[in-house]
Coordinates of C-alpha atoms and ligand atoms in Angstrom, one line a residue:
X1 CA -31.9 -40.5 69.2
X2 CA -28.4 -40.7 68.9
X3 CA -28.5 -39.4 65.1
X4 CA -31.2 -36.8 66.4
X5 CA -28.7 -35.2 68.4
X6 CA -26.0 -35.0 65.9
X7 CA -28.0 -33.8 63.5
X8 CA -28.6 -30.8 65.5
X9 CA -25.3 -30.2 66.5
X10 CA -24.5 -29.9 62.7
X11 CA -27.5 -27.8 62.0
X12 CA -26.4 -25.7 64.6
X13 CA -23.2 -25.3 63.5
X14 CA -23.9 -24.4 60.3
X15 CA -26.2 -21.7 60.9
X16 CA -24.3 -20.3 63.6
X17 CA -21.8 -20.1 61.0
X18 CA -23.7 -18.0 58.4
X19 CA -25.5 -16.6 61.3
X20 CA -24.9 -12.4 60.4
X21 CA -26.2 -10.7 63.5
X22 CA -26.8 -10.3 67.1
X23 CA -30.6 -10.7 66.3
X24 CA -30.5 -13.8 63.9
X25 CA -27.8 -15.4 66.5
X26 CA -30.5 -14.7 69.5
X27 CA -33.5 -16.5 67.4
X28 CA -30.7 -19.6 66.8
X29 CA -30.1 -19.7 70.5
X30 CA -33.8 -19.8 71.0
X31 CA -34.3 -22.4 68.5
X32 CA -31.5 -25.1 69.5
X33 CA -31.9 -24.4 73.4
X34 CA -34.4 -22.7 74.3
X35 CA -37.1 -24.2 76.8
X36 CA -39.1 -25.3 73.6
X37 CA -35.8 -25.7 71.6
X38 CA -34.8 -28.2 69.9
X39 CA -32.9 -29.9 72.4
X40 CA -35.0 -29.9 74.6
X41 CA -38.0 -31.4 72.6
X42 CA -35.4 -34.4 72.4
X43 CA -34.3 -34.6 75.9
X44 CA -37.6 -35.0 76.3
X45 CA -38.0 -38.6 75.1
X46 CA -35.5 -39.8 77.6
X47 CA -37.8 -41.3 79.3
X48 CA -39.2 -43.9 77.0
X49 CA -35.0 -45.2 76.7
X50 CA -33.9 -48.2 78.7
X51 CA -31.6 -47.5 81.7
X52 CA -28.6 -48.2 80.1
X53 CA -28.9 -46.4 77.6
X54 CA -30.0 -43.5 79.1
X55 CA -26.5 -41.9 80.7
X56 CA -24.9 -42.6 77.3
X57 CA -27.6 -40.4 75.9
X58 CA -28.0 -37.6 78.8
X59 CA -23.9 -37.3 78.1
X60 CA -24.4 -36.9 74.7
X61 CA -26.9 -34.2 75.0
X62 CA -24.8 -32.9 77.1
X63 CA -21.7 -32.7 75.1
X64 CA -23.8 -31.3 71.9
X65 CA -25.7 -28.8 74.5
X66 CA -21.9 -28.0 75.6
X67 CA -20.6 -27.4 71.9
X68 CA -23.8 -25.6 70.9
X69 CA -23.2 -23.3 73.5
X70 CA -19.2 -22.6 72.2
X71 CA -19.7 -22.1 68.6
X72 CA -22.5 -19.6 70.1
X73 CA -20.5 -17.6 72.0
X74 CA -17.4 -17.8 69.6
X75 CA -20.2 -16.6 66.6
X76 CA -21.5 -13.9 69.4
X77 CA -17.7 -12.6 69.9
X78 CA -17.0 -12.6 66.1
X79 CA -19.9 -10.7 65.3
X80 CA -18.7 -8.2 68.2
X81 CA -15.5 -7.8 66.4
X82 CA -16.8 -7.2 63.2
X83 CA -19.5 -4.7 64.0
X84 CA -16.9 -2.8 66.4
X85 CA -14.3 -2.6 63.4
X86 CA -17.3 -1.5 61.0
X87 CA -18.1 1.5 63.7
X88 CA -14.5 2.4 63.4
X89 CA -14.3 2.1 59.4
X90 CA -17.6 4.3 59.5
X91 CA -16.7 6.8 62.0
X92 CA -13.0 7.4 60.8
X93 CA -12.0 11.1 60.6
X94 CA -9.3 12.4 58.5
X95 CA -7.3 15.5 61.0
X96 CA -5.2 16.1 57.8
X97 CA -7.8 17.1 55.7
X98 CA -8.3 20.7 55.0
X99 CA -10.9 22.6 56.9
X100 CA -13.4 25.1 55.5
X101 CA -12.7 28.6 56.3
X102 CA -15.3 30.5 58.3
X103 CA -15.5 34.5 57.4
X104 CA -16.4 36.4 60.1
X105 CA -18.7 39.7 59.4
X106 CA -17.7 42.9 61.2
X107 CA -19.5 45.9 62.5
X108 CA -19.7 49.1 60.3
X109 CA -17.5 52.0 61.9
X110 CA -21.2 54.1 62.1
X111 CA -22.8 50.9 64.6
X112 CA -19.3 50.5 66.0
X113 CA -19.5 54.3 67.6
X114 CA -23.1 54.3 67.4
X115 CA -23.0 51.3 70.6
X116 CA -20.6 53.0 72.6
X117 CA -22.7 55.8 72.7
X118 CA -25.4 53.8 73.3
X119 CA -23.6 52.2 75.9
X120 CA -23.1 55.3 77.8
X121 CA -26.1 57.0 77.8
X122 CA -27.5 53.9 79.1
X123 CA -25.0 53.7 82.0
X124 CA -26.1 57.1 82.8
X125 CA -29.9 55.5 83.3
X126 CA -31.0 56.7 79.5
X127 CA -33.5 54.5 77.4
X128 CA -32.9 54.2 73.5
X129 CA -35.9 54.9 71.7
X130 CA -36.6 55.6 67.8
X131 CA -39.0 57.6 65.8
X132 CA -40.6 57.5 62.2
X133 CA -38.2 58.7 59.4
X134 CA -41.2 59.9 57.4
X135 CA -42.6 62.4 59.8
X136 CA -45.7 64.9 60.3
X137 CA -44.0 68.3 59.6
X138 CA -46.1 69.4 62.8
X139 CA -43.3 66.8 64.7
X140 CA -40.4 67.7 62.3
X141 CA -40.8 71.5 62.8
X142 CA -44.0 72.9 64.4
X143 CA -43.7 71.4 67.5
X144 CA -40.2 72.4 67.9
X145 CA -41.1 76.1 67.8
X146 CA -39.7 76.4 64.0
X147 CA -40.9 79.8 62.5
X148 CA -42.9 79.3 59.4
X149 CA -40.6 81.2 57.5
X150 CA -37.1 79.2 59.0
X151 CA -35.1 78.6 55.7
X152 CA -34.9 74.5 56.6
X153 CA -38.4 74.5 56.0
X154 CA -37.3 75.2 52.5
X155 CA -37.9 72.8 49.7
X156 CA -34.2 73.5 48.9
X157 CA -33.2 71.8 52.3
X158 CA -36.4 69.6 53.1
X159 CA -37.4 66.1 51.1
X160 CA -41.2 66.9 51.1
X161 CA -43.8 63.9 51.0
X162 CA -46.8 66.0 51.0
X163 CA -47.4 69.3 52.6
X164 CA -47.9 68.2 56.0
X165 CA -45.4 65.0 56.0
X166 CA -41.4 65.4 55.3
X167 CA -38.8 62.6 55.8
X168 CA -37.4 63.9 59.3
X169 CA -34.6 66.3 59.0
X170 CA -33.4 65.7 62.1
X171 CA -33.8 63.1 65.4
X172 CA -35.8 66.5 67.4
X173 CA -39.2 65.4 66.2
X174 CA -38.6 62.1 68.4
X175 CA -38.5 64.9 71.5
X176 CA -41.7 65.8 70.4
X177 CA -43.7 62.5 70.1
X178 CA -41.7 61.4 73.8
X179 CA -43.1 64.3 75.6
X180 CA -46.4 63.9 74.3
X181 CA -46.4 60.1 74.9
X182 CA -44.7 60.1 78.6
X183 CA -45.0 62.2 81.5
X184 CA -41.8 63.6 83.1
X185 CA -39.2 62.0 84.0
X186 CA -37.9 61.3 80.7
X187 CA -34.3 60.5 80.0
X188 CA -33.9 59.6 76.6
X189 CA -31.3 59.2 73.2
X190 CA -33.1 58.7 69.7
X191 CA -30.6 57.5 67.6
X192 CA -31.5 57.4 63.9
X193 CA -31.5 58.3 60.2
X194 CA -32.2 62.3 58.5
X195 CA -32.4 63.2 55.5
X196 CA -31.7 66.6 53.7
X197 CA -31.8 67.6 50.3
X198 CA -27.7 68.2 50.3
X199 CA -25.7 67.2 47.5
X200 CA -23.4 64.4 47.4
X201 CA -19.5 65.8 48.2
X202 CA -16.9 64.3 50.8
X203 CA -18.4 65.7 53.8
X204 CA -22.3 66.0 52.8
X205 CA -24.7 63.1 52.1
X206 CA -28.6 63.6 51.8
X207 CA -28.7 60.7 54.6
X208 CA -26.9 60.9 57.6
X209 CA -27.0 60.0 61.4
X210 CA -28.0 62.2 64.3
X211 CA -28.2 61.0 68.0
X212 CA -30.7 63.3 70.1
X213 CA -30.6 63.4 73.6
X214 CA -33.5 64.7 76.1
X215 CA -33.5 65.6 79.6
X216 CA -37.1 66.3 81.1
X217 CA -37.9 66.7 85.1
X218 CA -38.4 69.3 88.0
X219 CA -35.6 71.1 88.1
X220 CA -32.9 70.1 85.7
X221 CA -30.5 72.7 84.7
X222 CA -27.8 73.4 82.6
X223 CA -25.2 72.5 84.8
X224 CA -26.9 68.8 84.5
X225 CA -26.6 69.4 80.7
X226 CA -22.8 70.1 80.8
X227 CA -22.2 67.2 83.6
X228 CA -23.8 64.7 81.2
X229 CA -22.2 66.2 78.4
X230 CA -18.6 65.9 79.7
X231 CA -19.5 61.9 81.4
X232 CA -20.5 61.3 77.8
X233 CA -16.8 63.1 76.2
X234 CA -14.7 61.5 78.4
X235 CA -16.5 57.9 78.0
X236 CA -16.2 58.5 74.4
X237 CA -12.4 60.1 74.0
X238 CA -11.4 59.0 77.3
X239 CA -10.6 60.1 80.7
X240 CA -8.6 63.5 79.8
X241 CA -11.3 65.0 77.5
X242 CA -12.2 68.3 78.0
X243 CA -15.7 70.1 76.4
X244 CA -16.6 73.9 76.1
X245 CA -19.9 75.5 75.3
X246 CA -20.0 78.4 72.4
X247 CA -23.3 80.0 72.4
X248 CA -25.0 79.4 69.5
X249 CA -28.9 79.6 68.5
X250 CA -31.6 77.0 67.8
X251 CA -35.4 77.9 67.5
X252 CA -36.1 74.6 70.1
X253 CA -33.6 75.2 72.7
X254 CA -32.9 78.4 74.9
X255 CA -30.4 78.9 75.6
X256 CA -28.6 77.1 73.0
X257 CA -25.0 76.4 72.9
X258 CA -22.6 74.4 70.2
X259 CA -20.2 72.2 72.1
X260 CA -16.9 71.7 71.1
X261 CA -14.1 68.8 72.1
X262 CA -10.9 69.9 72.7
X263 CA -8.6 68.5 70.0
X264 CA -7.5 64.7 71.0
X265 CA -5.0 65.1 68.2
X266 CA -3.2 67.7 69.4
X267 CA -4.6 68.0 72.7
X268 CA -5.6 71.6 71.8
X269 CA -2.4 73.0 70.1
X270 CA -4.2 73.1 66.6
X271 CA -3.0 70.6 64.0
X272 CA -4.7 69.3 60.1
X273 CA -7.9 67.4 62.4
X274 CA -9.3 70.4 63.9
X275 CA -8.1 73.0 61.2
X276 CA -5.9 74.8 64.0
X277 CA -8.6 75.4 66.2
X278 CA -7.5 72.9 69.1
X279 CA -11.5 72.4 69.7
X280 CA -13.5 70.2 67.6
X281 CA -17.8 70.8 67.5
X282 CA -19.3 67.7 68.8
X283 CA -22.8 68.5 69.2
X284 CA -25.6 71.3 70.0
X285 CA -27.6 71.5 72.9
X286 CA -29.4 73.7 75.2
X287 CA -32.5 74.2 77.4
X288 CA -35.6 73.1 76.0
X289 CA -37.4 76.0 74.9
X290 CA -40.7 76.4 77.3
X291 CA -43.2 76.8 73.4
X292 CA -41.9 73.3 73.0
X293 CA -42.7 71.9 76.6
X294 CA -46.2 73.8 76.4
X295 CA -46.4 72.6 72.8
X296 CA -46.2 69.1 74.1
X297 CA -48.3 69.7 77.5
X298 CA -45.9 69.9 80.2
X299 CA -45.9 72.8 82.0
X300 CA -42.7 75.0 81.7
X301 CA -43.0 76.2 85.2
X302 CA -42.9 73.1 86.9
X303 CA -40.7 71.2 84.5
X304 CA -37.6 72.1 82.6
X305 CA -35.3 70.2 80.8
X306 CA -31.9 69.7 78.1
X307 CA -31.6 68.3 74.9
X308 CA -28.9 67.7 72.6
X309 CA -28.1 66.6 69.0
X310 CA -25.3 65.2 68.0
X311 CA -24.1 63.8 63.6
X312 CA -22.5 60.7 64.0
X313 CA -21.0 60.4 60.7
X314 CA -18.8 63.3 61.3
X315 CA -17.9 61.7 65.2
X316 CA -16.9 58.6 63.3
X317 CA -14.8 59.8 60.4
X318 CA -12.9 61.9 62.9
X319 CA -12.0 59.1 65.2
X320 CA -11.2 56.7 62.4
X321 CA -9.0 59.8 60.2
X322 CA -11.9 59.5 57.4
X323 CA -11.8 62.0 54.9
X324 CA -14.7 61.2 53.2
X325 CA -18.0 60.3 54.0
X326 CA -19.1 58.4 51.0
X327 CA -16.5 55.8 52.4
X328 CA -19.1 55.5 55.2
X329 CA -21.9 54.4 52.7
X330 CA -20.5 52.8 49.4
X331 CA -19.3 49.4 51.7
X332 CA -16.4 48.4 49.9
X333 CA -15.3 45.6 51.5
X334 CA -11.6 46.8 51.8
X335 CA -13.0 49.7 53.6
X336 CA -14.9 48.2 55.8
X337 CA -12.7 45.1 56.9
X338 CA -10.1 47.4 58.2
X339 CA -12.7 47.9 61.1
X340 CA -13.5 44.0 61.8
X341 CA -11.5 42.4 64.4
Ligands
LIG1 N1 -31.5 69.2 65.4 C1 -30.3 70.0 65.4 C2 -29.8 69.8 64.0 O1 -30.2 69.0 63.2 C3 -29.3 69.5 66.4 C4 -29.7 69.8 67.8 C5 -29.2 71.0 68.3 C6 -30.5 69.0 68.5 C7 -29.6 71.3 69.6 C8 -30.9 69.4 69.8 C9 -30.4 70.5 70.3 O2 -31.7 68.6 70.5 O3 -30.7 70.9 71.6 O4 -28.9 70.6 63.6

């Protein structure tokens, strides 16, 4: 018995020793004393010894139960160690190494001005809708009271599809597809794409922005025109900004006005940015013209109502000093980063 019991305490000990992991070292704990272990299987047979020499055994089993349980808690620390130090070797991170450099995009000056005015029509309780760019010309023109023989019907002006389908010359037709889809009150900016048939210079491009505005309800006038008008100048060129109406004529709108900004270069002395005129034109509007209402099925005597159009492109190469507009569509990247933050 007595060479039983050493022999397990060096079996132990040796495969504690090349014992590699937590899981291995719980099996080896199982095996040498465990309740079926090992040493328990001999302590077992204790009984069949004679009385003497059964306390020199029981203290032998004890001692080897005693050292088995040492080397297995030194082996259960060591493995700790080592598996900690590997998690540290693993996990290391370099501070001093170089990082990689993130490039932020930027918004283009057009979406840059394009969301502000967004951003106040909208705190002045207007939705933002959009319209087809290839258009019926009964949306692009007849509906808007356009005479037959109006020279931008003209194939000189007008990128034709097919007879009866243009691409949109203008935001207006989006008036025109709101009123027939919604009953008054509408409150409205359709901010989107044209197209004409201009040739490419430094202030014309055959596309270009326009922003349309519409107004429809009982009783809205033109003093609600020219209130939403100046809210929407002074949100955009700040709190001094001052706007004056020049009549003007448009076949959808009567009356019709041109509406200028006074100069917020020169704060209406004249200088080079408004050509000496101290005013600079912004936009045209005027009262919906009652053939478009009835056009549209609203009835002009109960309902009346403003619109407006405004080009962005030439609102943003003012603001920004741009002198020409193909800047605004070539996207050279030195161009456009000046305008990233
Ligand atoms: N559609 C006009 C244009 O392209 C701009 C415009 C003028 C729109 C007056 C309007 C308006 O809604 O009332 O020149």
């Amino acid at each position: 018995m007595k060479e039983a019991l050493q022999k397990i305490a060096q079996e132990a000990k040796e495969a504690l020793q090349r014992c590699q992991d937590m899981k291995e070292l719980d099996a080896l704990r199982v095996r040498f004393l465990g309740k079926k272990g090992e040493l328990t299987g001999i302590l077992k047979q204790m009984g069949k010894l004679s009385a003497e020499e059964r306390p020199v055994m029981g203290q032998l089993a004890n001692e080897v139960r005693a050292e088995i349980e040492r080397e297995l808690s030194d082996r259960q620390a060591a493995l700790k160690a080592q598996a900690l130090e590997k998690q540290l070797r693993d996990e290391k991170i370099d501070v001093t190494m170089e990082g990689k450099a993130v490039s932020l995009g930027g918004k283009h000056p057009l979406t840059i001005v394009l969301d502000e005015i967004k951003e106040i029509f909208m705190g002045m309780g207007f939705d933002v809708v959009t319209g087809p760019e290839v258009e019926y010309v009964r949306y692009n023109f007849d509906g808007l009271n356009v005479p037959e023989s109006h020279p931008s019907r003209d194939e000189q002006d007008t990128f034709y599809i097919r007879d009866d389908i243009v691409l949109r010359t203008q935001t207006s037709p989006v008036q025109v597809r709101m009123m027939e889809q919604s009953k008054p009150p509408i409150r409205v900016i359709a901010p989107g794409r044209v197209y004409r048939t201009d040739s490419v210079d430094a202030t014309h491009s055959p596309l270009f922005h326009q922003v349309e505005g519409l107004v429809v309800d009982k009783g809205v006038t033109m003093a609600d025109l020219r209130g939403a008008l100046e809210a929407f100048a002074k949100g955009l060129y700040g709190e001094d900004a001052q706007i004056r109406f020049r009549p003007h004529h448009f076949p959808f709108t009567e009356p019709s006005a041109e509406v200028d900004v006074m100069c917020f270069a020169c704060q209406g002395k004249g200088c080079r940015l408004c050509k000496g005129e101290g005013w600079i034109e912004i936009l045209g509007a005027g009262m919906v013209h009652p053939n478009v209402l009835k056009y549209c099925g609203i009835d002009p005597y109960e309902y009346s109502g403003f619109a407006f159009g405004l080009g962005l492109e030439r609102i943003v190469m003012r603001k920004y000093g741009i002198d020409d507009i193909r800047l605004l569509f070539e996207n050279d990247l030195r161009f456009l980063r000046q305008f990233s933050e």
